[in-house]
Amino acid sequence: MRYSDAARMTVALDPSARGPNLAASALPTSLPIHERFVSLQGEGTLVGVPSSFVRVSGCNLRCAWCDSSGTSWAPSGRRTELAELVDFCAAGPRHVVLTGGEPLLFAGVAALSRQLRAAGHHITVETAGTVWLDGLECDLVSLSPKLAHSTPWARDPAQAERHERVRLNLPALARLMASFPWQLKFVVRADAVAADVAEVEALLRELTVSDDQRSRVLLMPECTDSDGLRAAYRALMPVCIERGFRLGERLHIHMFGHTPGT
């Protein structure tokens, strides 16, 4: 896999990150954190479950429709000690979601995941699946491979070329799926369902996802508006019924709108 300037930027954000898989050469003690909050899980198979969210700042992708641009297009946040994050999670629900950005770029995420699991937390890691991180522990890896429509050709051609090179890494995806309980979440367009689902099906064939695993594959509308989501759900419903996929809800959008910290 070819790594982008964004991955190299991550070494500056996280000095413990080294090498192609960003494994730790020294024990990390902090992470660049964009936000942390307690809410309900809004997406995936655990939708509705009370959870603490820890969102790192930094990503190797630049999705055209990114809904957390403060972690990718314009990364922001502050370095936070792992001990502080462990204390934050200890005061909240058992379920913890490590998200981003791209959390698997950071060696500190592996260290944090181990500390949180040792404390009895259920850990979900939300990732695009473009990299492998040594030492990671989790109870669910929520994989969201990016389809072709994520590439920002109109927004920024230079970033688009880099994004297109790294948005899919089949060996990393397969390794993550073989190592942890998994779900696959695909962002699809309600007005281009056929094209996007054809991409999904091709990727599932390459990953050898069997028919009895298709209920772990979620189609999630590319939409951050509650009214638009309802229409998109209706467009995706017959596809899910026909192909055995699960409809990917976006509960937090319905409850709070497209709002940080929810």
CSV table of C-alpha atoms in Angstrom, one decimal:
chain,number,residue,atom,x,y,z
A,1,MET,CA,0.0,0.0,0.0
A,2,ARG,CA,1.2,3.5,-0.8
A,3,TYR,CA,0.9,5.9,2.2
A,4,SER,CA,-0.1,9.6,1.8
A,5,ASP,CA,1.3,12.7,3.1
A,6,ALA,CA,-1.5,12.6,5.6
A,7,ALA,CA,-0.2,9.4,7.1
A,8,ARG,CA,3.3,11.0,7.4
A,9,MET,CA,1.6,14.1,9.0
A,10,THR,CA,0.3,11.7,11.6
A,11,VAL,CA,3.8,11.0,12.8
A,12,ALA,CA,4.1,14.7,13.6
A,13,LEU,CA,0.8,14.6,15.5
A,14,ASP,CA,1.7,11.4,17.3
A,15,PRO,CA,5.5,11.1,17.8
A,16,SER,CA,5.1,7.4,18.8
A,17,ALA,CA,3.9,6.5,15.3
A,18,ARG,CA,6.6,4.9,13.2
A,19,GLY,CA,6.9,2.8,10.1
A,20,PRO,CA,4.4,1.6,7.4
A,21,ASN,CA,1.9,0.2,10.0
A,22,LEU,CA,2.5,3.1,12.4
A,23,ALA,CA,3.4,0.7,15.2
A,24,ALA,CA,4.8,2.1,18.4
A,25,SER,CA,8.5,2.2,18.9
A,26,ALA,CA,7.9,3.6,22.4
A,27,LEU,CA,5.0,3.4,24.7
A,28,PRO,CA,2.6,6.3,23.7
A,29,THR,CA,1.1,8.4,26.5
A,30,SER,CA,-1.2,10.8,24.6
A,31,LEU,CA,-3.3,11.3,21.5
A,32,PRO,CA,-4.5,14.2,19.4
A,33,ILE,CA,-8.2,14.4,20.4
A,34,HIS,CA,-10.8,16.3,18.4
A,35,GLU,CA,-13.7,15.7,20.8
A,36,ARG,CA,-15.0,13.3,23.4
A,37,PHE,CA,-18.6,13.0,24.6
A,38,VAL,CA,-21.3,10.6,25.9
A,39,SER,CA,-24.3,9.9,23.7
A,40,LEU,CA,-26.1,7.0,22.0
A,41,GLN,CA,-24.4,5.0,19.3
A,42,GLY,CA,-26.1,6.4,16.2
A,43,GLU,CA,-24.9,4.0,13.5
A,44,GLY,CA,-24.2,0.3,13.0
A,45,THR,CA,-25.5,-2.9,14.7
A,46,LEU,CA,-25.2,-1.3,18.2
A,47,VAL,CA,-27.4,1.7,17.3
A,48,GLY,CA,-29.1,3.1,20.4
A,49,VAL,CA,-26.5,1.8,22.9
A,50,PRO,CA,-25.2,4.4,25.4
A,51,SER,CA,-21.6,5.0,24.6
A,52,SER,CA,-18.6,7.2,25.3
A,53,PHE,CA,-17.0,8.5,22.1
A,54,VAL,CA,-13.3,9.4,21.8
A,55,ARG,CA,-12.6,11.0,18.4
A,56,VAL,CA,-9.0,11.4,17.3
A,57,SER,CA,-7.9,14.2,15.0
A,58,GLY,CA,-6.0,13.1,11.9
A,59,CYS,CA,-6.9,11.0,8.8
A,60,ASN,CA,-5.2,9.7,5.7
A,61,LEU,CA,-8.4,10.2,3.5
A,62,ARG,CA,-10.2,13.2,2.3
A,63,CYS,CA,-13.8,12.2,1.6
A,64,ALA,CA,-15.8,14.6,-0.5
A,65,TRP,CA,-18.7,14.4,1.9
A,66,CYS,CA,-16.7,14.0,5.2
A,67,ASP,CA,-19.0,14.6,8.2
A,68,SER,CA,-16.2,15.3,10.6
A,69,SER,CA,-13.9,17.6,8.6
A,70,GLY,CA,-12.3,18.8,11.8
A,71,THR,CA,-10.5,15.5,11.9
A,72,SER,CA,-9.4,15.4,8.2
A,73,TRP,CA,-9.7,18.4,6.0
A,74,ALA,CA,-8.9,20.8,8.8
A,75,PRO,CA,-7.6,18.8,11.8
A,76,SER,CA,-8.1,20.4,15.1
A,77,GLY,CA,-8.1,19.4,18.8
A,78,ARG,CA,-5.6,19.0,21.6
A,79,ARG,CA,-3.1,16.4,22.8
A,80,THR,CA,-4.7,14.5,25.7
A,81,GLU,CA,-3.1,12.1,28.0
A,82,LEU,CA,-4.3,8.5,27.8
A,83,ALA,CA,-4.9,8.4,31.6
A,84,GLU,CA,-7.3,11.3,31.2
A,85,LEU,CA,-9.2,9.5,28.5
A,86,VAL,CA,-9.4,6.3,30.6
A,87,ASP,CA,-10.8,8.4,33.5
A,88,PHE,CA,-13.3,10.0,31.2
A,89,CYS,CA,-14.5,6.6,29.9
A,90,ALA,CA,-14.6,5.2,33.5
A,91,ALA,CA,-17.2,7.8,34.4
A,92,GLY,CA,-19.4,6.9,31.5
A,93,PRO,CA,-21.1,3.8,29.9
A,94,ARG,CA,-19.5,0.5,29.5
A,95,HIS,CA,-19.5,0.8,25.7
A,96,VAL,CA,-16.7,3.0,24.3
A,97,VAL,CA,-16.3,4.0,20.6
A,98,LEU,CA,-12.8,4.9,19.3
A,99,THR,CA,-13.4,6.9,16.1
A,100,GLY,CA,-11.9,9.7,14.0
A,101,GLY,CA,-10.6,10.7,11.6
A,102,GLU,CA,-8.7,7.4,11.2
A,103,PRO,CA,-7.9,6.0,14.7
A,104,LEU,CA,-5.7,3.2,13.3
A,105,LEU,CA,-3.1,5.7,12.3
A,106,PHE,CA,-2.2,6.3,15.9
A,107,ALA,CA,-0.2,4.0,18.1
A,108,GLY,CA,-1.8,5.6,21.1
A,109,VAL,CA,-5.2,4.1,20.1
A,110,ALA,CA,-3.8,0.6,20.5
A,111,ALA,CA,-2.5,1.4,24.0
A,112,LEU,CA,-5.8,3.1,24.9
A,113,SER,CA,-7.8,0.1,23.6
A,114,ARG,CA,-5.9,-2.3,25.8
A,115,GLN,CA,-6.3,-0.1,28.9
A,116,LEU,CA,-10.0,0.3,28.3
A,117,ARG,CA,-10.6,-3.4,27.8
A,118,ALA,CA,-8.6,-4.2,30.9
A,119,ALA,CA,-11.0,-1.9,32.7
A,120,GLY,CA,-14.0,-3.9,31.5
A,121,HIS,CA,-15.2,-1.7,28.6
A,122,HIS,CA,-16.7,-2.9,25.4
A,123,ILE,CA,-14.7,-1.3,22.6
A,124,THR,CA,-15.9,-0.4,19.1
A,125,VAL,CA,-13.3,0.9,16.7
A,126,GLU,CA,-14.6,2.8,13.7
A,127,THR,CA,-12.2,2.8,10.8
A,128,ALA,CA,-12.0,2.9,7.0
A,129,GLY,CA,-9.8,-0.2,7.1
A,130,THR,CA,-7.0,1.3,5.1
A,131,VAL,CA,-4.2,0.4,7.6
A,132,TRP,CA,-3.4,-2.2,10.2
A,133,LEU,CA,-2.4,-1.2,13.8
A,134,ASP,CA,-0.4,-3.6,15.9
A,135,GLY,CA,-1.5,-4.2,19.5
A,136,LEU,CA,-5.1,-3.1,18.9
A,137,GLU,CA,-7.8,-4.8,21.0
A,138,CYS,CA,-11.6,-4.4,20.4
A,139,ASP,CA,-14.9,-6.2,20.6
A,140,LEU,CA,-16.2,-4.8,17.3
A,141,VAL,CA,-14.3,-3.3,14.4
A,142,SER,CA,-16.7,-1.1,12.4
A,143,LEU,CA,-15.3,-1.0,8.9
A,144,SER,CA,-16.4,1.7,6.5
A,145,PRO,CA,-14.5,1.2,3.2
A,146,LYS,CA,-14.9,4.2,0.9
A,147,LEU,CA,-16.5,3.8,-2.5
A,148,ALA,CA,-15.5,5.7,-5.6
A,149,HIS,CA,-18.0,8.6,-5.0
A,150,SER,CA,-16.0,9.5,-1.8
A,151,THR,CA,-13.1,10.8,-3.9
A,152,PRO,CA,-13.1,14.6,-4.0
A,153,TRP,CA,-12.3,15.2,-7.6
A,154,ALA,CA,-14.3,18.5,-7.8
A,155,ARG,CA,-13.3,19.8,-4.4
A,156,ASP,CA,-9.5,19.3,-4.5
A,157,PRO,CA,-7.9,17.3,-7.4
A,158,ALA,CA,-4.5,17.0,-5.6
A,159,GLN,CA,-6.1,15.6,-2.5
A,160,ALA,CA,-8.4,13.4,-4.7
A,161,GLU,CA,-5.5,11.7,-6.4
A,162,ARG,CA,-4.0,10.8,-3.0
A,163,HIS,CA,-7.4,9.7,-1.6
A,164,GLU,CA,-8.0,7.5,-4.6
A,165,ARG,CA,-4.7,5.7,-4.1
A,166,VAL,CA,-5.3,4.8,-0.5
A,167,ARG,CA,-9.1,4.5,0.0
A,168,LEU,CA,-9.1,0.7,-0.4
A,169,ASN,CA,-6.6,-1.7,1.1
A,170,LEU,CA,-8.0,-5.3,0.7
A,171,PRO,CA,-5.2,-7.0,2.7
A,172,ALA,CA,-5.8,-4.6,5.6
A,173,LEU,CA,-9.6,-5.1,5.4
A,174,ALA,CA,-9.2,-8.9,5.3
A,175,ARG,CA,-6.8,-8.9,8.2
A,176,LEU,CA,-9.1,-6.8,10.4
A,177,MET,CA,-12.1,-9.0,9.5
A,178,ALA,CA,-10.1,-12.1,10.4
A,179,SER,CA,-8.9,-10.7,13.7
A,180,PHE,CA,-12.0,-9.1,15.3
A,181,PRO,CA,-15.8,-9.3,15.2
A,182,TRP,CA,-16.8,-7.0,12.4
A,183,GLN,CA,-19.4,-5.1,10.6
A,184,LEU,CA,-19.1,-3.4,7.2
A,185,LYS,CA,-20.8,0.0,6.7
A,186,PHE,CA,-21.0,1.5,3.2
A,187,VAL,CA,-22.1,5.1,2.5
A,188,VAL,CA,-24.3,4.9,-0.5
A,189,ARG,CA,-26.2,7.6,-2.5
A,190,ALA,CA,-30.0,7.3,-2.7
A,191,ASP,CA,-29.9,8.8,-6.2
A,192,ALA,CA,-27.1,6.3,-7.4
A,193,VAL,CA,-28.1,3.1,-5.6
A,194,ALA,CA,-27.4,0.8,-8.5
A,195,ALA,CA,-23.9,2.0,-9.1
A,196,ASP,CA,-22.9,2.1,-5.5
A,197,VAL,CA,-24.4,-1.3,-4.7
A,198,ALA,CA,-22.5,-2.8,-7.6
A,199,GLU,CA,-19.3,-1.5,-6.1
A,200,VAL,CA,-20.3,-3.0,-2.7
A,201,GLU,CA,-21.0,-6.4,-4.3
A,202,ALA,CA,-17.7,-6.4,-6.1
A,203,LEU,CA,-15.8,-5.6,-2.8
A,204,LEU,CA,-17.8,-8.3,-0.9
A,205,ARG,CA,-16.7,-10.9,-3.5
A,206,GLU,CA,-13.1,-9.9,-3.2
A,207,LEU,CA,-13.4,-10.2,0.6
A,208,THR,CA,-15.2,-13.5,0.3
A,209,VAL,CA,-18.1,-12.4,2.4
A,210,SER,CA,-20.5,-15.3,2.5
A,211,ASP,CA,-24.3,-15.1,2.1
A,212,ASP,CA,-24.8,-15.9,5.8
A,213,GLN,CA,-22.7,-12.8,6.7
A,214,ARG,CA,-24.6,-10.3,4.7
A,215,SER,CA,-26.7,-9.2,7.6
A,216,ARG,CA,-23.4,-7.7,9.0
A,217,VAL,CA,-23.2,-5.4,5.9
A,218,LEU,CA,-25.0,-2.1,6.3
A,219,LEU,CA,-26.0,0.4,3.6
A,220,MET,CA,-26.0,3.9,5.1
A,221,PRO,CA,-27.3,6.9,3.2
A,222,GLU,CA,-25.0,9.7,2.3
A,223,CYS,CA,-27.1,12.4,4.0
A,224,THR,CA,-26.9,14.6,7.0
A,225,ASP,CA,-30.5,15.9,6.9
A,226,SER,CA,-33.3,14.1,8.8
A,227,ASP,CA,-35.9,14.6,6.0
A,228,GLY,CA,-33.5,13.5,3.4
A,229,LEU,CA,-32.6,10.4,5.4
A,230,ARG,CA,-36.2,9.3,5.6
A,231,ALA,CA,-36.4,9.4,1.8
A,232,ALA,CA,-33.1,7.7,1.4
A,233,TYR,CA,-34.2,4.9,3.7
A,234,ARG,CA,-37.2,4.2,1.5
A,235,ALA,CA,-34.9,4.1,-1.6
A,236,LEU,CA,-32.6,1.6,0.1
A,237,MET,CA,-35.2,-0.6,1.7
A,238,PRO,CA,-36.0,-2.8,-1.4
A,239,VAL,CA,-32.2,-3.3,-2.0
A,240,CYS,CA,-31.7,-4.5,1.5
A,241,ILE,CA,-34.7,-6.8,1.3
A,242,GLU,CA,-33.5,-8.2,-2.0
A,243,ARG,CA,-29.8,-8.7,-1.1
A,244,GLY,CA,-29.9,-9.4,2.6
A,245,PHE,CA,-28.2,-6.3,3.7
A,246,ARG,CA,-29.0,-4.3,6.8
A,247,LEU,CA,-30.3,-0.7,6.5
A,248,GLY,CA,-27.8,1.6,8.2
A,249,GLU,CA,-29.6,4.0,10.5
A,250,ARG,CA,-28.2,7.5,11.4
A,251,LEU,CA,-30.0,7.9,14.7
A,252,HIS,CA,-27.9,10.9,15.9
A,253,ILE,CA,-29.0,12.9,12.8
A,254,HIS,CA,-32.6,12.4,13.6
A,255,MET,CA,-32.1,13.3,17.3
A,256,PHE,CA,-29.7,16.2,17.1
A,257,GLY,CA,-29.2,17.2,13.4
A,258,HIS,CA,-25.6,17.3,12.0
A,259,THR,CA,-24.1,18.5,15.3
A,260,PRO,CA,-20.7,17.9,16.8
A,261,GLY,CA,-20.6,16.1,20.1
A,262,THR,CA,-23.7,14.0,19.5
